[in-house]
Amino acid sequence: MADPWQNAMDHAVAVARKAGEVVCDALRGDRAVMTKSSVVDLVTQTDQKVEQLIIQSVKEKFPTHRFIGEESVAAGEPCVLSDSPTWIIDPIDGTTNFVHAFPFVAISIGFAINKQVEFGVVFSCVEDKMFTARRGKGAFCNGEPLQVSRQEAVEQAMVATEFGSDRDADVVDKIFQSLRNILCLPVHGVRGAGSAAINMCLVASGCVEAYYEIGIHVWDVAAASLIVSEAGGVLMDVEGGDVDLMSRRIIAANSKTITERLVKAIVPFSLPRDDATPPKKS
Ligand code: IPD
């Protein structure tokens, strides 16, 4: 049977590529920086322009579909994942990297129906890597199939994480306690690309065994969550159990064994859920 969402996925790939051109062009010019929830939570006009470009282009083709977009939510739109077809968009995942021209930035587009991600597209535009996954049909980078690492010994693992944009001292202490616990497991190393979506694509590619973070948002991880699971990986909450994309916490790893070792090492904490903030507009 023909895939009812192939058309939408093809459109997501095409618009991600177009958005990538805008982002790469902007990387060569001046990038005026604004702040959002804190002085280190950055946004630029390029984030806003690229999100509008993606939403407008999808609306023209799929006028009844809904959207959750990072910059639209920041501007007061609701962050609601209903059963309707919903595009979950991060126009630049890795905005801080973008501001500093640190070359790991991605356009992330997830598409969910009945709250389940049906396809995910992550375009790491400086690297020119187009990561894609369709539920039940595998994950790919530039058309080549992806497979997570087969390493199950955490002592031989590489783990990715990020420090996020919360500078509350208690939160930072917990982040460092987790990092200390993980380094002392021990693991081979800890890395961070500065983009949740790219870190997760590194898990899917088998370059790191796991990625975890508390503080991410649904738009950072929706698309990449499918890329990881379709590459054979595991998604879990940092305290074990199913991942909830609105909960702002995630472990994405190559195996249940490594995930469970990380669950024991991570010092958990909770942040307000993405769907908890009332929209500014009705
Ligand atoms: C951020 C990046 C970063 C992660 C933050 C995210 P943004 O997304 O993915 O690596 O540490 O938690 O919010 O703001 O660049 O789209």
PDB file of C-alpha atoms and ligand atoms in Angstrom:
ATOM      1  CA  MET A   1       0.000   0.000   0.000  1.00  0.00           C
ATOM      2  CA  ALA A   2       1.260   3.472  -0.840  1.00  0.00           C
ATOM      3  CA  ASP A   3       2.541   5.471   2.127  1.00  0.00           C
ATOM      4  CA  PRO A   4      -0.107   8.179   2.850  1.00  0.00           C
ATOM      5  CA  TRP A   5       2.560  10.486   4.306  1.00  0.00           C
ATOM      6  CA  GLN A   6       5.304  10.088   1.692  1.00  0.00           C
ATOM      7  CA  ASN A   7       4.256  13.355   0.095  1.00  0.00           C
ATOM      8  CA  ALA A   8       4.493  15.185   3.419  1.00  0.00           C
ATOM      9  CA  MET A   9       7.881  13.647   4.176  1.00  0.00           C
ATOM     10  CA  ASP A  10       9.219  14.610   0.732  1.00  0.00           C
ATOM     11  CA  HIS A  11       8.001  18.132   1.409  1.00  0.00           C
ATOM     12  CA  ALA A  12       9.739  18.180   4.817  1.00  0.00           C
ATOM     13  CA  VAL A  13      13.045  17.143   3.213  1.00  0.00           C
ATOM     14  CA  ALA A  14      12.711  19.790   0.482  1.00  0.00           C
ATOM     15  CA  VAL A  15      11.821  22.597   2.877  1.00  0.00           C
ATOM     16  CA  ALA A  16      14.570  21.559   5.337  1.00  0.00           C
ATOM     17  CA  ARG A  17      17.088  21.821   2.494  1.00  0.00           C
ATOM     18  CA  LYS A  18      15.780  25.273   1.535  1.00  0.00           C
ATOM     19  CA  ALA A  19      15.908  26.348   5.207  1.00  0.00           C
ATOM     20  CA  GLY A  20      19.470  25.010   5.418  1.00  0.00           C
ATOM     21  CA  GLU A  21      20.514  27.329   2.582  1.00  0.00           C
ATOM     22  CA  VAL A  22      19.116  30.314   4.486  1.00  0.00           C
ATOM     23  CA  VAL A  23      20.906  29.246   7.693  1.00  0.00           C
ATOM     24  CA  CYS A  24      24.245  28.628   5.923  1.00  0.00           C
ATOM     25  CA  ASP A  25      23.997  32.001   4.118  1.00  0.00           C
ATOM     26  CA  ALA A  26      23.284  33.733   7.430  1.00  0.00           C
ATOM     27  CA  LEU A  27      26.316  32.025   8.994  1.00  0.00           C
ATOM     28  CA  ARG A  28      28.462  34.005   6.570  1.00  0.00           C
ATOM     29  CA  GLY A  29      26.946  37.356   7.610  1.00  0.00           C
ATOM     30  CA  ASP A  30      26.133  39.351  10.754  1.00  0.00           C
ATOM     31  CA  ARG A  31      23.890  37.648  13.272  1.00  0.00           C
ATOM     32  CA  ALA A  32      22.094  39.995  15.679  1.00  0.00           C
ATOM     33  CA  VAL A  33      21.298  38.162  18.918  1.00  0.00           C
ATOM     34  CA  MET A  34      18.230  38.503  21.142  1.00  0.00           C
ATOM     35  CA  THR A  35      17.429  36.592  24.340  1.00  0.00           C
ATOM     36  CA  LYS A  36      14.361  34.614  25.485  1.00  0.00           C
ATOM     37  CA  SER A  37      13.911  32.878  28.865  1.00  0.00           C
ATOM     38  CA  SER A  38      17.397  33.845  30.132  1.00  0.00           C
ATOM     39  CA  VAL A  39      20.462  35.774  28.985  1.00  0.00           C
ATOM     40  CA  VAL A  40      21.919  32.550  27.576  1.00  0.00           C
ATOM     41  CA  ASP A  41      18.705  31.380  25.840  1.00  0.00           C
ATOM     42  CA  LEU A  42      19.408  32.932  22.443  1.00  0.00           C
ATOM     43  CA  VAL A  43      17.334  33.645  19.347  1.00  0.00           C
ATOM     44  CA  THR A  44      18.142  35.425  16.096  1.00  0.00           C
ATOM     45  CA  GLN A  45      16.104  36.839  13.235  1.00  0.00           C
ATOM     46  CA  THR A  46      17.235  33.822  11.212  1.00  0.00           C
ATOM     47  CA  ASP A  47      15.485  31.428  13.657  1.00  0.00           C
ATOM     48  CA  GLN A  48      12.263  33.433  13.228  1.00  0.00           C
ATOM     49  CA  LYS A  49      12.598  33.813   9.440  1.00  0.00           C
ATOM     50  CA  VAL A  50      13.345  30.112   8.906  1.00  0.00           C
ATOM     51  CA  GLU A  51      10.424  29.001  11.086  1.00  0.00           C
ATOM     52  CA  GLN A  52       8.059  31.242   9.077  1.00  0.00           C
ATOM     53  CA  LEU A  53       9.493  29.922   5.808  1.00  0.00           C
ATOM     54  CA  ILE A  54       8.837  26.314   6.889  1.00  0.00           C
ATOM     55  CA  ILE A  55       5.355  26.958   8.310  1.00  0.00           C
ATOM     56  CA  GLN A  56       4.207  28.998   5.286  1.00  0.00           C
ATOM     57  CA  SER A  57       5.422  26.397   2.849  1.00  0.00           C
ATOM     58  CA  VAL A  58       3.760  23.523   4.759  1.00  0.00           C
ATOM     59  CA  LYS A  59       0.499  25.492   5.165  1.00  0.00           C
ATOM     60  CA  GLU A  60       0.251  26.005   1.399  1.00  0.00           C
ATOM     61  CA  LYS A  61       0.391  22.245   0.838  1.00  0.00           C
ATOM     62  CA  PHE A  62      -1.362  20.989   3.986  1.00  0.00           C
ATOM     63  CA  PRO A  63      -3.718  23.770   5.112  1.00  0.00           C
ATOM     64  CA  THR A  64      -5.446  21.750   7.867  1.00  0.00           C
ATOM     65  CA  HIS A  65      -2.275  20.598   9.628  1.00  0.00           C
ATOM     66  CA  ARG A  66      -1.163  21.993  12.974  1.00  0.00           C
ATOM     67  CA  PHE A  67       2.200  23.261  14.159  1.00  0.00           C
ATOM     68  CA  ILE A  68       4.400  23.391  17.221  1.00  0.00           C
ATOM     69  CA  GLY A  69       7.317  25.676  16.377  1.00  0.00           C
ATOM     70  CA  GLU A  70       9.992  26.835  18.813  1.00  0.00           C
ATOM     71  CA  GLU A  71       9.755  30.508  17.894  1.00  0.00           C
ATOM     72  CA  SER A  72       5.944  30.498  17.534  1.00  0.00           C
ATOM     73  CA  VAL A  73       5.654  29.077  21.067  1.00  0.00           C
ATOM     74  CA  ALA A  74       8.132  31.730  22.291  1.00  0.00           C
ATOM     75  CA  ALA A  75       5.820  34.321  20.687  1.00  0.00           C
ATOM     76  CA  GLY A  76       2.791  32.952  22.573  1.00  0.00           C
ATOM     77  CA  GLU A  77       1.319  30.214  20.375  1.00  0.00           C
ATOM     78  CA  PRO A  78       0.084  27.119  22.252  1.00  0.00           C
ATOM     79  CA  CYS A  79       2.343  24.084  22.604  1.00  0.00           C
ATOM     80  CA  VAL A  80      -0.273  21.374  22.217  1.00  0.00           C
ATOM     81  CA  LEU A  81       0.216  17.950  20.712  1.00  0.00           C
ATOM     82  CA  SER A  82      -3.276  16.774  19.752  1.00  0.00           C
ATOM     83  CA  ASP A  83      -4.211  13.728  17.664  1.00  0.00           C
ATOM     84  CA  SER A  84      -4.288  15.916  14.521  1.00  0.00           C
ATOM     85  CA  PRO A  85      -1.402  15.866  12.037  1.00  0.00           C
ATOM     86  CA  THR A  86       1.169  18.164  13.675  1.00  0.00           C
ATOM     87  CA  TRP A  87       4.496  19.463  12.402  1.00  0.00           C
ATOM     88  CA  ILE A  88       7.003  19.956  15.233  1.00  0.00           C
ATOM     89  CA  ILE A  89       9.656  22.422  14.107  1.00  0.00           C
ATOM     90  CA  ASP A  90      12.964  23.696  15.401  1.00  0.00           C
ATOM     91  CA  PRO A  91      14.191  26.135  12.730  1.00  0.00           C
ATOM     92  CA  ILE A  92      17.749  26.156  14.134  1.00  0.00           C
ATOM     93  CA  ASP A  93      18.628  23.522  16.687  1.00  0.00           C
ATOM     94  CA  GLY A  94      21.930  24.782  18.016  1.00  0.00           C
ATOM     95  CA  THR A  95      21.162  28.509  18.049  1.00  0.00           C
ATOM     96  CA  THR A  96      24.110  29.210  20.367  1.00  0.00           C
ATOM     97  CA  ASN A  97      26.367  27.386  17.900  1.00  0.00           C
ATOM     98  CA  PHE A  98      24.818  29.432  15.083  1.00  0.00           C
ATOM     99  CA  VAL A  99      25.527  32.701  16.934  1.00  0.00           C
ATOM    100  CA  HIS A 100      29.178  31.700  17.369  1.00  0.00           C
ATOM    101  CA  ALA A 101      29.488  30.087  13.894  1.00  0.00           C
ATOM    102  CA  PHE A 102      30.297  26.797  15.648  1.00  0.00           C
ATOM    103  CA  PRO A 103      29.500  24.522  12.735  1.00  0.00           C
ATOM    104  CA  PHE A 104      26.825  22.185  14.135  1.00  0.00           C
ATOM    105  CA  VAL A 105      23.353  23.519  13.464  1.00  0.00           C
ATOM    106  CA  ALA A 106      20.299  21.643  12.298  1.00  0.00           C
ATOM    107  CA  ILE A 107      16.832  22.199  10.958  1.00  0.00           C
ATOM    108  CA  SER A 108      14.585  19.732  12.762  1.00  0.00           C
ATOM    109  CA  ILE A 109      11.125  18.771  11.468  1.00  0.00           C
ATOM    110  CA  GLY A 110       9.048  16.062  13.131  1.00  0.00           C
ATOM    111  CA  PHE A 111       5.558  15.049  12.030  1.00  0.00           C
ATOM    112  CA  ALA A 112       3.151  13.385  14.470  1.00  0.00           C
ATOM    113  CA  ILE A 113      -0.337  11.914  14.199  1.00  0.00           C
ATOM    114  CA  ASN A 114      -2.236  10.609  17.234  1.00  0.00           C
ATOM    115  CA  LYS A 115       0.745  11.895  19.252  1.00  0.00           C
ATOM    116  CA  GLN A 116       3.050   9.413  17.532  1.00  0.00           C
ATOM    117  CA  VAL A 117       5.958  10.628  15.403  1.00  0.00           C
ATOM    118  CA  GLU A 118       5.437   9.331  11.849  1.00  0.00           C
ATOM    119  CA  PHE A 119       8.536  10.802  10.256  1.00  0.00           C
ATOM    120  CA  GLY A 120      11.522  12.876  11.287  1.00  0.00           C
ATOM    121  CA  VAL A 121      13.903  15.025   9.263  1.00  0.00           C
ATOM    122  CA  VAL A 122      17.074  16.575  10.729  1.00  0.00           C
ATOM    123  CA  PHE A 123      19.253  18.533   8.310  1.00  0.00           C
ATOM    124  CA  SER A 124      22.724  19.295   9.672  1.00  0.00           C
ATOM    125  CA  CYS A 125      23.257  21.971   7.056  1.00  0.00           C
ATOM    126  CA  VAL A 126      26.943  22.864   7.498  1.00  0.00           C
ATOM    127  CA  GLU A 127      27.862  19.183   7.336  1.00  0.00           C
ATOM    128  CA  ASP A 128      25.322  18.728   4.510  1.00  0.00           C
ATOM    129  CA  LYS A 129      23.890  15.659   6.242  1.00  0.00           C
ATOM    130  CA  MET A 130      20.185  14.949   5.733  1.00  0.00           C
ATOM    131  CA  PHE A 131      18.963  12.518   8.413  1.00  0.00           C
ATOM    132  CA  THR A 132      15.541  10.991   7.812  1.00  0.00           C
ATOM    133  CA  ALA A 133      13.330   8.332   9.355  1.00  0.00           C
ATOM    134  CA  ARG A 134       9.864   7.027   8.557  1.00  0.00           C
ATOM    135  CA  ARG A 135       8.143   4.958  11.254  1.00  0.00           C
ATOM    136  CA  GLY A 136       8.703   1.259  10.515  1.00  0.00           C
ATOM    137  CA  LYS A 137      10.964   1.946   7.537  1.00  0.00           C
ATOM    138  CA  GLY A 138      14.381   2.654   9.033  1.00  0.00           C
ATOM    139  CA  ALA A 139      16.625   5.672   9.446  1.00  0.00           C
ATOM    140  CA  PHE A 140      19.012   7.123   6.882  1.00  0.00           C
ATOM    141  CA  CYS A 141      21.719   9.757   6.420  1.00  0.00           C
ATOM    142  CA  ASN A 142      21.939  11.077   2.854  1.00  0.00           C
ATOM    143  CA  GLY A 143      20.114   7.894   1.813  1.00  0.00           C
ATOM    144  CA  GLU A 144      22.506   5.481   3.602  1.00  0.00           C
ATOM    145  CA  PRO A 145      20.927   3.265   6.309  1.00  0.00           C
ATOM    146  CA  LEU A 146      21.804   4.088   9.932  1.00  0.00           C
ATOM    147  CA  GLN A 147      22.507   1.589  12.689  1.00  0.00           C
ATOM    148  CA  VAL A 148      23.294   2.361  16.344  1.00  0.00           C
ATOM    149  CA  SER A 149      26.534   1.093  17.897  1.00  0.00           C
ATOM    150  CA  ARG A 150      26.553  -2.518  19.151  1.00  0.00           C
ATOM    151  CA  GLN A 151      28.775  -1.630  22.138  1.00  0.00           C
ATOM    152  CA  GLU A 152      26.977  -2.664  25.355  1.00  0.00           C
ATOM    153  CA  ALA A 153      29.806  -2.059  27.851  1.00  0.00           C
ATOM    154  CA  VAL A 154      29.269   1.388  29.324  1.00  0.00           C
ATOM    155  CA  GLU A 155      32.975   1.488  30.260  1.00  0.00           C
ATOM    156  CA  GLN A 156      33.732   1.567  26.530  1.00  0.00           C
ATOM    157  CA  ALA A 157      31.014   4.024  25.611  1.00  0.00           C
ATOM    158  CA  MET A 158      31.083   7.615  24.412  1.00  0.00           C
ATOM    159  CA  VAL A 159      28.244   9.654  25.898  1.00  0.00           C
ATOM    160  CA  ALA A 160      26.890  12.969  24.593  1.00  0.00           C
ATOM    161  CA  THR A 161      25.164  15.575  26.721  1.00  0.00           C
ATOM    162  CA  GLU A 162      24.746  19.355  26.982  1.00  0.00           C
ATOM    163  CA  PHE A 163      24.770  21.943  29.755  1.00  0.00           C
ATOM    164  CA  GLY A 164      21.577  23.636  28.493  1.00  0.00           C
ATOM    165  CA  SER A 165      20.642  27.260  29.149  1.00  0.00           C
ATOM    166  CA  ASP A 166      19.568  27.169  32.815  1.00  0.00           C
ATOM    167  CA  ARG A 167      22.105  28.907  35.054  1.00  0.00           C
ATOM    168  CA  ASP A 168      20.275  28.298  38.340  1.00  0.00           C
ATOM    169  CA  ALA A 169      23.051  27.111  40.711  1.00  0.00           C
ATOM    170  CA  ASP A 170      21.041  24.086  42.001  1.00  0.00           C
ATOM    171  CA  VAL A 171      20.322  22.948  38.448  1.00  0.00           C
ATOM    172  CA  VAL A 172      23.973  23.414  37.423  1.00  0.00           C
ATOM    173  CA  ASP A 173      25.075  21.399  40.519  1.00  0.00           C
ATOM    174  CA  LYS A 174      22.791  18.510  39.520  1.00  0.00           C
ATOM    175  CA  ILE A 175      24.088  18.611  35.934  1.00  0.00           C
ATOM    176  CA  PHE A 176      27.669  18.384  37.250  1.00  0.00           C
ATOM    177  CA  GLN A 177      26.805  15.587  39.712  1.00  0.00           C
ATOM    178  CA  SER A 178      25.375  13.556  36.828  1.00  0.00           C
ATOM    179  CA  LEU A 179      28.423  14.289  34.705  1.00  0.00           C
ATOM    180  CA  ARG A 180      30.737  13.238  37.549  1.00  0.00           C
ATOM    181  CA  ASN A 181      28.802   9.984  38.086  1.00  0.00           C
ATOM    182  CA  ILE A 182      28.940   9.188  34.371  1.00  0.00           C
ATOM    183  CA  LEU A 183      32.653  10.049  33.945  1.00  0.00           C
ATOM    184  CA  CYS A 184      33.413   7.805  36.928  1.00  0.00           C
ATOM    185  CA  LEU A 185      31.458   4.772  35.634  1.00  0.00           C
ATOM    186  CA  PRO A 186      33.888   5.228  33.808  1.00  0.00           C
ATOM    187  CA  VAL A 187      33.084   5.970  30.167  1.00  0.00           C
ATOM    188  CA  HIS A 188      35.557   6.498  27.324  1.00  0.00           C
ATOM    189  CA  GLY A 189      34.496  10.118  26.966  1.00  0.00           C
ATOM    190  CA  VAL A 190      31.779  12.741  27.100  1.00  0.00           C
ATOM    191  CA  ARG A 191      31.001  14.992  24.125  1.00  0.00           C
ATOM    192  CA  GLY A 192      28.382  17.524  23.085  1.00  0.00           C
ATOM    193  CA  ALA A 193      27.723  18.931  19.612  1.00  0.00           C
ATOM    194  CA  GLY A 194      25.641  21.846  20.927  1.00  0.00           C
ATOM    195  CA  SER A 195      22.489  20.583  19.230  1.00  0.00           C
ATOM    196  CA  ALA A 196      20.198  17.984  20.771  1.00  0.00           C
ATOM    197  CA  ALA A 197      19.052  16.822  17.338  1.00  0.00           C
ATOM    198  CA  ILE A 198      22.625  16.357  16.077  1.00  0.00           C
ATOM    199  CA  ASN A 199      23.642  14.556  19.293  1.00  0.00           C
ATOM    200  CA  MET A 200      20.751  12.145  18.742  1.00  0.00           C
ATOM    201  CA  CYS A 201      21.724  11.639  15.094  1.00  0.00           C
ATOM    202  CA  LEU A 202      25.224  10.784  16.362  1.00  0.00           C
ATOM    203  CA  VAL A 203      23.593   8.050  18.486  1.00  0.00           C
ATOM    204  CA  ALA A 204      21.680   6.827  15.421  1.00  0.00           C
ATOM    205  CA  SER A 205      24.934   6.851  13.398  1.00  0.00           C
ATOM    206  CA  GLY A 206      26.788   4.744  16.003  1.00  0.00           C
ATOM    207  CA  CYS A 207      29.362   7.496  16.777  1.00  0.00           C
ATOM    208  CA  VAL A 208      28.266   7.839  20.416  1.00  0.00           C
ATOM    209  CA  GLU A 209      26.460   5.192  22.430  1.00  0.00           C
ATOM    210  CA  ALA A 210      24.109   7.565  24.251  1.00  0.00           C
ATOM    211  CA  TYR A 211      22.849  11.108  24.664  1.00  0.00           C
ATOM    212  CA  TYR A 212      20.943  12.450  27.642  1.00  0.00           C
ATOM    213  CA  GLU A 213      19.726  15.863  28.708  1.00  0.00           C
ATOM    214  CA  ILE A 214      17.264  17.493  31.078  1.00  0.00           C
ATOM    215  CA  GLY A 215      16.046  20.833  29.693  1.00  0.00           C
ATOM    216  CA  ILE A 216      15.429  20.022  26.041  1.00  0.00           C
ATOM    217  CA  HIS A 217      12.098  20.855  24.395  1.00  0.00           C
ATOM    218  CA  VAL A 218       9.777  18.803  22.207  1.00  0.00           C
ATOM    219  CA  TRP A 219      10.967  20.631  19.041  1.00  0.00           C
ATOM    220  CA  ASP A 220      14.612  19.724  19.809  1.00  0.00           C
ATOM    221  CA  VAL A 221      13.958  15.972  19.969  1.00  0.00           C
ATOM    222  CA  ALA A 222      10.716  15.003  18.173  1.00  0.00           C
ATOM    223  CA  ALA A 223      12.254  14.332  14.744  1.00  0.00           C
ATOM    224  CA  ALA A 224      15.485  12.821  16.090  1.00  0.00           C
ATOM    225  CA  SER A 225      13.623  10.503  18.488  1.00  0.00           C
ATOM    226  CA  LEU A 226      12.295   8.557  15.496  1.00  0.00           C
ATOM    227  CA  ILE A 227      15.711   8.633  13.793  1.00  0.00           C
ATOM    228  CA  VAL A 228      17.212   6.990  16.913  1.00  0.00           C
ATOM    229  CA  SER A 229      14.506   4.345  17.318  1.00  0.00           C
ATOM    230  CA  GLU A 230      14.453   3.500  13.602  1.00  0.00           C
ATOM    231  CA  ALA A 231      18.261   3.056  13.758  1.00  0.00           C
ATOM    232  CA  GLY A 232      17.672   0.406  16.446  1.00  0.00           C
ATOM    233  CA  GLY A 233      18.124   2.646  19.496  1.00  0.00           C
ATOM    234  CA  VAL A 234      16.245   3.021  22.761  1.00  0.00           C
ATOM    235  CA  LEU A 235      14.478   6.072  24.218  1.00  0.00           C
ATOM    236  CA  MET A 236      13.859   6.348  27.938  1.00  0.00           C
ATOM    237  CA  ASP A 237      13.059   8.907  30.596  1.00  0.00           C
ATOM    238  CA  VAL A 238      16.031   9.801  32.845  1.00  0.00           C
ATOM    239  CA  GLU A 239      14.302   7.984  35.737  1.00  0.00           C
ATOM    240  CA  GLY A 240      13.447   4.945  33.583  1.00  0.00           C
ATOM    241  CA  GLY A 241      10.119   4.285  31.879  1.00  0.00           C
ATOM    242  CA  ASP A 242       8.739   5.644  28.652  1.00  0.00           C
ATOM    243  CA  VAL A 243       9.968   8.915  27.301  1.00  0.00           C
ATOM    244  CA  ASP A 244       7.399  11.735  27.246  1.00  0.00           C
ATOM    245  CA  LEU A 245       8.349  14.234  24.526  1.00  0.00           C
ATOM    246  CA  MET A 246       6.747  17.113  26.479  1.00  0.00           C
ATOM    247  CA  SER A 247       8.613  16.338  29.726  1.00  0.00           C
ATOM    248  CA  ARG A 248      11.896  18.044  28.729  1.00  0.00           C
ATOM    249  CA  ARG A 249      13.979  14.980  29.679  1.00  0.00           C
ATOM    250  CA  ILE A 250      15.419  12.251  27.511  1.00  0.00           C
ATOM    251  CA  ILE A 251      17.934   9.448  27.211  1.00  0.00           C
ATOM    252  CA  ALA A 252      18.521   8.211  23.663  1.00  0.00           C
ATOM    253  CA  ALA A 253      20.921   5.287  23.506  1.00  0.00           C
ATOM    254  CA  ASN A 254      22.023   2.287  21.507  1.00  0.00           C
ATOM    255  CA  SER A 255      20.800  -0.310  24.003  1.00  0.00           C
ATOM    256  CA  LYS A 256      18.688  -0.973  27.078  1.00  0.00           C
ATOM    257  CA  THR A 257      21.841  -2.022  28.966  1.00  0.00           C
ATOM    258  CA  ILE A 258      23.584   1.334  28.534  1.00  0.00           C
ATOM    259  CA  THR A 259      20.353   3.267  29.081  1.00  0.00           C
ATOM    260  CA  GLU A 260      19.797   1.544  32.427  1.00  0.00           C
ATOM    261  CA  ARG A 261      23.383   2.323  33.551  1.00  0.00           C
ATOM    262  CA  LEU A 262      22.738   6.001  32.740  1.00  0.00           C
ATOM    263  CA  VAL A 263      19.410   6.014  34.604  1.00  0.00           C
ATOM    264  CA  LYS A 264      21.330   4.989  37.757  1.00  0.00           C
ATOM    265  CA  ALA A 265      23.991   7.680  37.218  1.00  0.00           C
ATOM    266  CA  ILE A 266      21.822  10.691  36.308  1.00  0.00           C
ATOM    267  CA  VAL A 267      20.642  12.970  39.120  1.00  0.00           C
ATOM    268  CA  PRO A 268      17.074  13.666  37.998  1.00  0.00           C
ATOM    269  CA  PHE A 269      15.131  16.896  38.274  1.00  0.00           C
ATOM    270  CA  SER A 270      12.006  18.250  36.641  1.00  0.00           C
ATOM    271  CA  LEU A 271      11.267  21.449  34.763  1.00  0.00           C
ATOM    272  CA  PRO A 272       7.891  22.881  33.731  1.00  0.00           C
ATOM    273  CA  ARG A 273       6.551  20.735  30.880  1.00  0.00           C
ATOM    274  CA  ASP A 274       6.383  22.179  27.368  1.00  0.00           C
ATOM    275  CA  ASP A 275       2.587  21.822  27.368  1.00  0.00           C
ATOM    276  CA  ALA A 276       2.208  23.442  30.817  1.00  0.00           C
ATOM    277  CA  THR A 277       2.699  27.058  29.739  1.00  0.00           C
ATOM    278  CA  PRO A 278      -0.609  28.722  28.874  1.00  0.00           C
ATOM    279  CA  PRO A 279      -0.487  30.359  25.428  1.00  0.00           C
ATOM    280  CA  LYS A 280      -0.319  34.171  25.327  1.00  0.00           C
ATOM    281  CA  LYS A 281      -2.856  34.211  22.465  1.00  0.00           C
ATOM    282  CA  SER A 282      -6.132  32.273  22.264  1.00  0.00           C
TER     283      SER A 282
HETATM  284  C1  IPD B   1      19.049  23.772  22.286  1.00  0.00           C
HETATM  285  C2  IPD B   1      20.130  22.849  21.793  1.00  0.00           C
HETATM  286  C3  IPD B   1      21.105  22.564  22.912  1.00  0.00           C
HETATM  287  C4  IPD B   1      20.430  21.989  24.132  1.00  0.00           C
HETATM  288  C5  IPD B   1      19.281  22.859  24.579  1.00  0.00           C
HETATM  289  C6  IPD B   1      18.326  23.108  23.430  1.00  0.00           C
HETATM  290  P1  IPD B   1      18.011  25.454  20.467  1.00  0.00           P
HETATM  291  O1  IPD B   1      18.125  24.026  21.255  1.00  0.00           O
HETATM  292  O2  IPD B   1      19.578  21.641  21.326  1.00  0.00           O
HETATM  293  O3  IPD B   1      22.066  21.624  22.499  1.00  0.00           O
HETATM  294  O4  IPD B   1      21.345  21.927  25.183  1.00  0.00           O
HETATM  295  O5  IPD B   1      18.604  22.179  25.624  1.00  0.00           O
HETATM  296  O6  IPD B   1      17.269  23.929  23.855  1.00  0.00           O
HETATM  297  O7  IPD B   1      17.610  26.471  21.477  1.00  0.00           O
HETATM  298  O8  IPD B   1      19.344  25.738  19.886  1.00  0.00           O
HETATM  299  O9  IPD B   1      16.946  25.205  19.456  1.00  0.00           O
END
